[in-house]
Tab-separated table of C-alpha atoms in Angstrom:
chain	number	residue	atom	x	y	z
N	12	UNK	CA	-89.419	-1.179	145.599
N	13	UNK	CA	-86.971	-3.352	143.775
N	14	UNK	CA	-88.408	-6.536	142.501
N	15	UNK	CA	-86.643	-9.442	140.710
N	16	UNK	CA	-89.592	-10.404	138.637
N	17	UNK	CA	-87.514	-11.067	135.550
N	18	UNK	CA	-85.656	-13.799	137.268
N	19	UNK	CA	-88.629	-15.969	137.882
N	20	UNK	CA	-88.385	-19.554	136.557
N	21	UNK	CA	-90.511	-20.503	133.648
N	22	UNK	CA	-92.885	-23.323	134.546
N	23	UNK	CA	-94.745	-25.671	132.252
N	24	UNK	CA	-97.971	-23.817	132.905
N	25	UNK	CA	-96.186	-20.519	131.842
N	26	UNK	CA	-95.038	-22.285	128.663
N	27	UNK	CA	-98.607	-23.288	127.895
N	28	UNK	CA	-99.939	-19.839	128.518
N	29	UNK	CA	-97.310	-18.358	126.192
N	30	UNK	CA	-98.203	-20.803	123.462
N	31	UNK	CA	-101.887	-20.140	123.897
N	32	UNK	CA	-101.305	-16.404	123.603
N	33	UNK	CA	-99.200	-16.964	120.543
N	34	UNK	CA	-101.976	-18.914	118.854
N	35	UNK	CA	-104.455	-16.124	119.692
N	36	UNK	CA	-101.881	-13.592	118.395
N	37	UNK	CA	-102.250	-15.147	114.888
N	38	UNK	CA	-105.999	-15.468	115.078
N	39	UNK	CA	-108.063	-14.540	112.113
N	40	UNK	CA	-109.752	-11.715	113.938
N	41	UNK	CA	-107.665	-8.545	114.151
N	42	UNK	CA	-109.024	-7.487	117.568
N	43	UNK	CA	-108.208	-10.803	119.077
N	44	UNK	CA	-104.664	-10.621	117.585
N	45	UNK	CA	-104.099	-7.169	118.852
N	46	UNK	CA	-105.194	-7.887	122.532
N	47	UNK	CA	-103.363	-11.188	122.610
N	48	UNK	CA	-100.064	-9.688	121.335
N	49	UNK	CA	-100.159	-7.047	124.046
N	50	UNK	CA	-100.427	-9.765	126.715
N	51	UNK	CA	-97.814	-11.915	125.020
N	52	UNK	CA	-95.264	-9.190	124.984
N	53	UNK	CA	-95.987	-8.556	128.625
N	54	UNK	CA	-95.296	-12.179	129.447
N	55	UNK	CA	-92.178	-12.405	127.328
N	56	UNK	CA	-90.793	-9.310	129.067
N	57	UNK	CA	-91.441	-10.702	132.410
N	58	UNK	CA	-89.490	-14.016	131.931
N	59	UNK	CA	-85.949	-14.093	130.661
N	60	UNK	CA	-85.426	-16.158	127.538
N	61	UNK	CA	-89.063	-17.042	127.460
N	62	UNK	CA	-89.116	-16.012	123.771
N	63	UNK	CA	-87.429	-19.335	122.991
N	64	UNK	CA	-90.862	-21.050	123.411
N	65	UNK	CA	-92.326	-19.399	120.396
N	66	UNK	CA	-89.266	-19.154	118.049
N	67	UNK	CA	-89.774	-22.632	116.499
N	68	UNK	CA	-93.449	-21.886	115.921
N	69	UNK	CA	-92.590	-18.651	114.170
N	70	UNK	CA	-90.019	-20.264	112.008
N	71	UNK	CA	-92.446	-23.055	111.130
N	72	UNK	CA	-94.958	-20.440	109.934
N	73	UNK	CA	-92.415	-18.541	107.870
N	74	UNK	CA	-91.008	-21.680	106.238
N	75	UNK	CA	-94.349	-23.355	105.623
N	76	UNK	CA	-94.688	-24.529	101.996
N	77	UNK	CA	-97.500	-23.617	99.686
N	78	UNK	CA	-100.048	-20.943	100.332
N	79	UNK	CA	-100.140	-19.836	104.028
N	80	UNK	CA	-102.941	-18.224	105.877
N	81	UNK	CA	-102.571	-14.384	105.416
N	82	UNK	CA	-103.971	-13.588	108.952
N	83	UNK	CA	-101.445	-15.972	110.590
N	84	UNK	CA	-98.535	-14.569	108.671
N	85	UNK	CA	-99.617	-10.989	109.446
N	86	UNK	CA	-99.911	-11.942	113.125
N	87	UNK	CA	-96.485	-13.605	113.091
N	88	UNK	CA	-94.870	-10.599	111.572
N	89	UNK	CA	-96.493	-8.296	114.197
N	90	UNK	CA	-95.023	-10.524	116.899
N	91	UNK	CA	-91.592	-10.139	115.194
N	92	UNK	CA	-92.096	-6.403	115.087
N	93	UNK	CA	-92.915	-6.364	118.789
N	94	UNK	CA	-93.463	-3.031	120.635
N	95	UNK	CA	-91.351	-0.424	122.391
N	96	UNK	CA	-90.074	-2.922	125.018
N	97	UNK	CA	-89.730	-6.235	123.149
N	98	UNK	CA	-88.145	-6.923	119.741
N	99	UNK	CA	-87.398	-10.578	119.117
N	100	UNK	CA	-85.008	-10.525	116.015
N	101	UNK	CA	-82.218	-8.819	118.005
N	102	UNK	CA	-82.280	-10.866	121.133
N	103	UNK	CA	-78.781	-11.917	122.306
N	104	UNK	CA	-78.874	-15.513	121.149
N	105	UNK	CA	-76.791	-16.698	118.247
N	106	UNK	CA	-78.531	-19.979	118.091
N	107	UNK	CA	-81.911	-18.209	117.698
N	108	UNK	CA	-80.661	-15.728	115.112
N	109	UNK	CA	-79.034	-18.557	113.177
N	110	UNK	CA	-82.512	-20.036	112.637
N	111	UNK	CA	-84.648	-16.971	112.588
N	112	UNK	CA	-82.923	-14.519	110.214
N	113	UNK	CA	-82.635	-16.971	107.270
N	114	UNK	CA	-86.301	-17.782	107.689
N	115	UNK	CA	-87.174	-14.100	107.550
N	116	UNK	CA	-84.997	-13.632	104.447
N	117	UNK	CA	-86.318	-16.492	102.405
N	118	UNK	CA	-89.998	-16.482	103.361
N	119	UNK	CA	-92.373	-16.360	100.442
N	120	UNK	CA	-95.487	-15.408	102.443
N	121	UNK	CA	-94.767	-11.634	102.648
N	122	UNK	CA	-95.709	-10.666	99.158
N	123	UNK	CA	-98.931	-8.615	99.793
N	124	UNK	CA	-98.462	-4.974	100.349
N	125	UNK	CA	-99.448	-5.047	104.085
N	126	UNK	CA	-97.136	-7.918	104.938
N	127	UNK	CA	-94.362	-6.458	102.896
N	128	UNK	CA	-94.578	-3.209	104.689
N	129	UNK	CA	-94.423	-5.094	107.952
N	130	UNK	CA	-91.271	-6.866	106.787
N	131	UNK	CA	-89.620	-3.609	105.667
N	132	UNK	CA	-90.463	-2.172	109.160
N	133	UNK	CA	-88.918	-5.246	110.823
N	134	UNK	CA	-85.672	-4.966	108.789
N	135	UNK	CA	-85.459	-1.222	109.476
N	136	UNK	CA	-85.833	-1.899	113.230
N	137	UNK	CA	-83.218	-4.527	113.048
N	138	UNK	CA	-80.851	-1.992	111.479
N	139	UNK	CA	-81.557	0.449	114.256
N	140	UNK	CA	-81.434	-1.860	117.208
N	141	UNK	CA	-78.951	-4.540	116.394
N	142	UNK	CA	-75.566	-4.379	118.077
N	143	UNK	CA	-72.747	-6.697	117.575
N	144	UNK	CA	-73.144	-9.427	120.089
N	145	UNK	CA	-70.198	-11.143	121.807
N	146	UNK	CA	-69.016	-14.198	119.955
N	147	UNK	CA	-66.057	-14.950	122.244
N	148	UNK	CA	-66.812	-14.145	125.863
N	149	UNK	CA	-63.777	-13.761	128.036
N	150	UNK	CA	-62.784	-11.955	131.340
N	151	UNK	CA	-59.471	-10.416	132.296
N	152	UNK	CA	-57.661	-10.472	135.600
N	153	UNK	CA	-59.071	-7.155	136.662
N	154	UNK	CA	-62.635	-8.271	136.157
N	155	UNK	CA	-62.004	-11.442	138.066
N	156	UNK	CA	-60.518	-9.578	140.932
N	157	UNK	CA	-63.443	-7.178	141.030
N	158	UNK	CA	-65.799	-10.212	141.093
N	159	UNK	CA	-63.920	-11.568	144.038
N	160	UNK	CA	-64.076	-8.293	145.949
N	161	UNK	CA	-67.813	-8.029	145.286
N	162	UNK	CA	-68.787	-11.493	145.973
N	163	UNK	CA	-66.421	-14.226	147.040
N	164	UNK	CA	-63.527	-16.312	145.812
N	165	UNK	CA	-64.418	-19.521	144.013
N	166	UNK	CA	-62.870	-22.922	144.514
N	167	UNK	CA	-60.472	-24.308	141.867
N	168	UNK	CA	-62.923	-26.965	140.739
N	169	UNK	CA	-65.627	-24.324	140.396
N	170	UNK	CA	-63.510	-22.102	138.298
N	171	UNK	CA	-62.548	-25.091	136.010
N	172	UNK	CA	-66.070	-26.087	135.376
N	173	UNK	CA	-67.005	-22.395	134.589
N	174	UNK	CA	-64.068	-22.273	132.195
N	175	UNK	CA	-65.195	-25.396	130.423
N	176	UNK	CA	-68.765	-24.062	130.114
N	177	UNK	CA	-67.586	-20.758	128.663
N	178	UNK	CA	-65.338	-22.499	126.128
N	179	UNK	CA	-68.352	-24.638	125.026
N	180	UNK	CA	-70.621	-21.584	124.692
N	181	UNK	CA	-67.923	-19.674	122.730
N	182	UNK	CA	-67.587	-22.639	120.328
N	183	UNK	CA	-71.256	-22.878	119.933
N	184	UNK	CA	-71.517	-19.162	119.212
N	185	UNK	CA	-68.842	-19.213	116.584
N	186	UNK	CA	-70.434	-22.219	114.936
N	187	UNK	CA	-73.795	-20.505	114.821
N	188	UNK	CA	-72.235	-17.424	113.386
N	189	UNK	CA	-70.524	-19.266	110.649
N	190	UNK	CA	-73.547	-21.314	109.888
N	191	UNK	CA	-75.689	-18.118	109.757
N	192	UNK	CA	-73.353	-16.323	107.371
N	193	UNK	CA	-72.889	-19.337	105.164
N	194	UNK	CA	-76.767	-19.735	104.950
N	195	UNK	CA	-77.354	-16.091	104.105
N	196	UNK	CA	-74.571	-16.348	101.524
N	197	UNK	CA	-76.050	-19.431	99.928
N	198	UNK	CA	-79.469	-17.681	99.664
N	199	UNK	CA	-77.850	-14.817	97.829
N	200	UNK	CA	-76.006	-17.163	95.581
N	201	UNK	CA	-79.154	-19.095	94.681
N	202	UNK	CA	-81.877	-17.970	92.367
N	203	UNK	CA	-84.889	-18.290	94.743
N	204	UNK	CA	-84.801	-14.810	96.206
N	205	UNK	CA	-86.415	-11.687	94.668
N	206	UNK	CA	-84.379	-8.490	94.469
N	207	UNK	CA	-86.151	-7.180	97.487
N	208	UNK	CA	-85.298	-10.302	99.420
N	209	UNK	CA	-81.723	-10.069	98.301
N	210	UNK	CA	-81.532	-6.537	99.636
N	211	UNK	CA	-82.834	-7.792	103.034
N	212	UNK	CA	-80.325	-10.698	103.069
N	213	UNK	CA	-77.367	-8.368	102.136
N	214	UNK	CA	-78.302	-5.915	104.790
N	215	UNK	CA	-78.464	-8.637	107.387
N	216	UNK	CA	-75.049	-9.888	106.302
N	217	UNK	CA	-73.592	-6.439	106.447
N	218	UNK	CA	-74.828	-6.055	110.026
N	219	UNK	CA	-73.109	-9.269	110.981
N	220	UNK	CA	-69.676	-8.190	109.849
N	221	UNK	CA	-67.173	-8.092	112.779
N	222	UNK	CA	-63.507	-8.901	113.424
N	223	UNK	CA	-63.503	-11.241	116.408
N	224	UNK	CA	-63.567	-14.452	114.262
N	225	UNK	CA	-62.550	-14.758	110.499
N	226	UNK	CA	-65.426	-14.017	108.057
N	227	UNK	CA	-66.122	-16.908	105.590
N	228	UNK	CA	-64.293	-16.185	102.305
N	229	UNK	CA	-67.439	-17.024	100.380
N	230	UNK	CA	-69.184	-14.090	101.943
N	231	UNK	CA	-66.303	-11.716	101.010
N	232	UNK	CA	-66.563	-12.960	97.522
N	233	UNK	CA	-70.274	-12.305	97.350
N	234	UNK	CA	-69.831	-8.665	98.509
N	235	UNK	CA	-67.170	-8.282	95.721
N	236	UNK	CA	-69.356	-9.868	93.067
N	237	UNK	CA	-72.393	-7.653	93.993
N	238	UNK	CA	-70.376	-4.596	93.324
N	239	UNK	CA	-71.414	-4.948	89.685
N	240	UNK	CA	-74.978	-6.105	90.269
N	241	UNK	CA	-77.819	-4.723	88.177
N	242	UNK	CA	-79.666	-3.533	91.245
N	243	UNK	CA	-78.321	-0.170	92.504
N	244	UNK	CA	-79.479	-0.877	96.105
N	245	UNK	CA	-77.420	-4.090	96.239
N	246	UNK	CA	-74.382	-2.321	94.835
N	247	UNK	CA	-74.707	0.223	97.572
N	248	UNK	CA	-74.811	-2.402	100.265
N	249	UNK	CA	-71.853	-4.202	98.635
N	250	UNK	CA	-69.917	-0.931	98.719
N	251	UNK	CA	-70.709	-0.532	102.371
N	252	UNK	CA	-69.547	-4.151	103.008
N	253	UNK	CA	-66.271	-3.656	101.176
N	254	UNK	CA	-65.653	-0.410	103.144
N	255	UNK	CA	-66.319	-2.348	106.372
N	256	UNK	CA	-63.782	-5.029	105.276
N	257	UNK	CA	-61.228	-2.336	104.718
N	258	UNK	CA	-61.777	-0.796	108.168
N	259	UNK	CA	-61.547	-4.222	109.824
N	260	UNK	CA	-58.237	-4.930	107.962
N	261	UNK	CA	-56.731	-1.538	108.912
N	262	UNK	CA	-53.678	-2.197	111.221
N	263	UNK	CA	-53.743	-0.501	114.586
N	264	UNK	CA	-51.987	2.737	115.018
N	265	UNK	CA	-48.613	2.786	116.664
N	266	UNK	CA	-47.801	5.701	119.001
N	267	UNK	CA	-44.277	6.652	119.820
N	268	UNK	CA	-43.185	9.042	122.404
N	269	UNK	CA	-40.562	11.490	121.490
N	270	UNK	CA	-38.847	14.409	123.206
N	271	UNK	CA	-38.816	17.927	121.889
N	272	UNK	CA	-35.144	17.365	120.992
N	273	UNK	CA	-36.078	14.382	118.673
N	274	UNK	CA	-38.903	16.230	117.166
N	275	UNK	CA	-37.102	19.490	116.372
N	276	UNK	CA	-33.766	17.741	115.795
N	277	UNK	CA	-31.885	20.284	117.874
N	278	UNK	CA	-31.239	20.871	121.585
N	279	UNK	CA	-34.249	22.648	123.140
N	280	UNK	CA	-34.588	24.234	126.606
N	281	UNK	CA	-37.938	22.893	127.848
N	282	UNK	CA	-38.370	25.753	130.249
N	283	UNK	CA	-38.598	28.093	127.232
N	284	UNK	CA	-41.253	26.249	125.559
N	285	UNK	CA	-44.656	27.355	126.544
N	286	UNK	CA	-48.084	26.431	124.967
N	287	UNK	CA	-50.133	29.157	123.340
N	288	UNK	CA	-49.452	32.133	121.014
N	289	UNK	CA	-45.989	33.641	120.739
N	290	UNK	CA	-45.317	37.321	121.340
N	291	UNK	CA	-44.126	37.809	117.789
């Protein structure tokens, strides 16, 4: 039986339940954290975009100054790690990634071996699951015609309002992307990150490379400068970034159709040309 459970609206009571489960997920007792995290992931899977309720709280914990509670940070990292069906850092929301990824890169509360292993696992999962999200969303005539055939034709004023909304969303996505790249780049240029944090930040920047919008020149300069860094891992990531730049700058191939006469530069009887091995 097909059920549209994921399209239920999120009520205020649901938000309060999510926040309560989040607080229990960072409790000092490990059994309480483990059980609450399982229920939290189930709720977040049930409602679309419900993860936005807890993003600000996670960022607040990661950016908290001074000495943070180890159990809270550990529970927060386990929430970021998610399970087989929910993984927060790669959700398709540029506004969320703009805030979350820099907080993960510069947090100073993952210095102990247990939390550091969790952070490494999160970064590894990001590398496996992250796919380039659409910055500029657009549709062609074929898609619009198919939508009309499947549903109905919209009025002119409805189409105009949708176009305006799409343009606003595209502008917001591009702005969030540029801010994210500039923030990660400024972290690398500063002296507040350890080498391990620099590796994380560089790998995140490398994942964000794309060719739909121009990449900030400061980020390109950072990849070039890190080619001669003392850390061999940073040099490897910089090499991968430069290789990605070269692939993105590669011009498209131009295909020309030519006849056999033009290829062989002599008149050819097409009937005498057969594919396969020759008799001689």
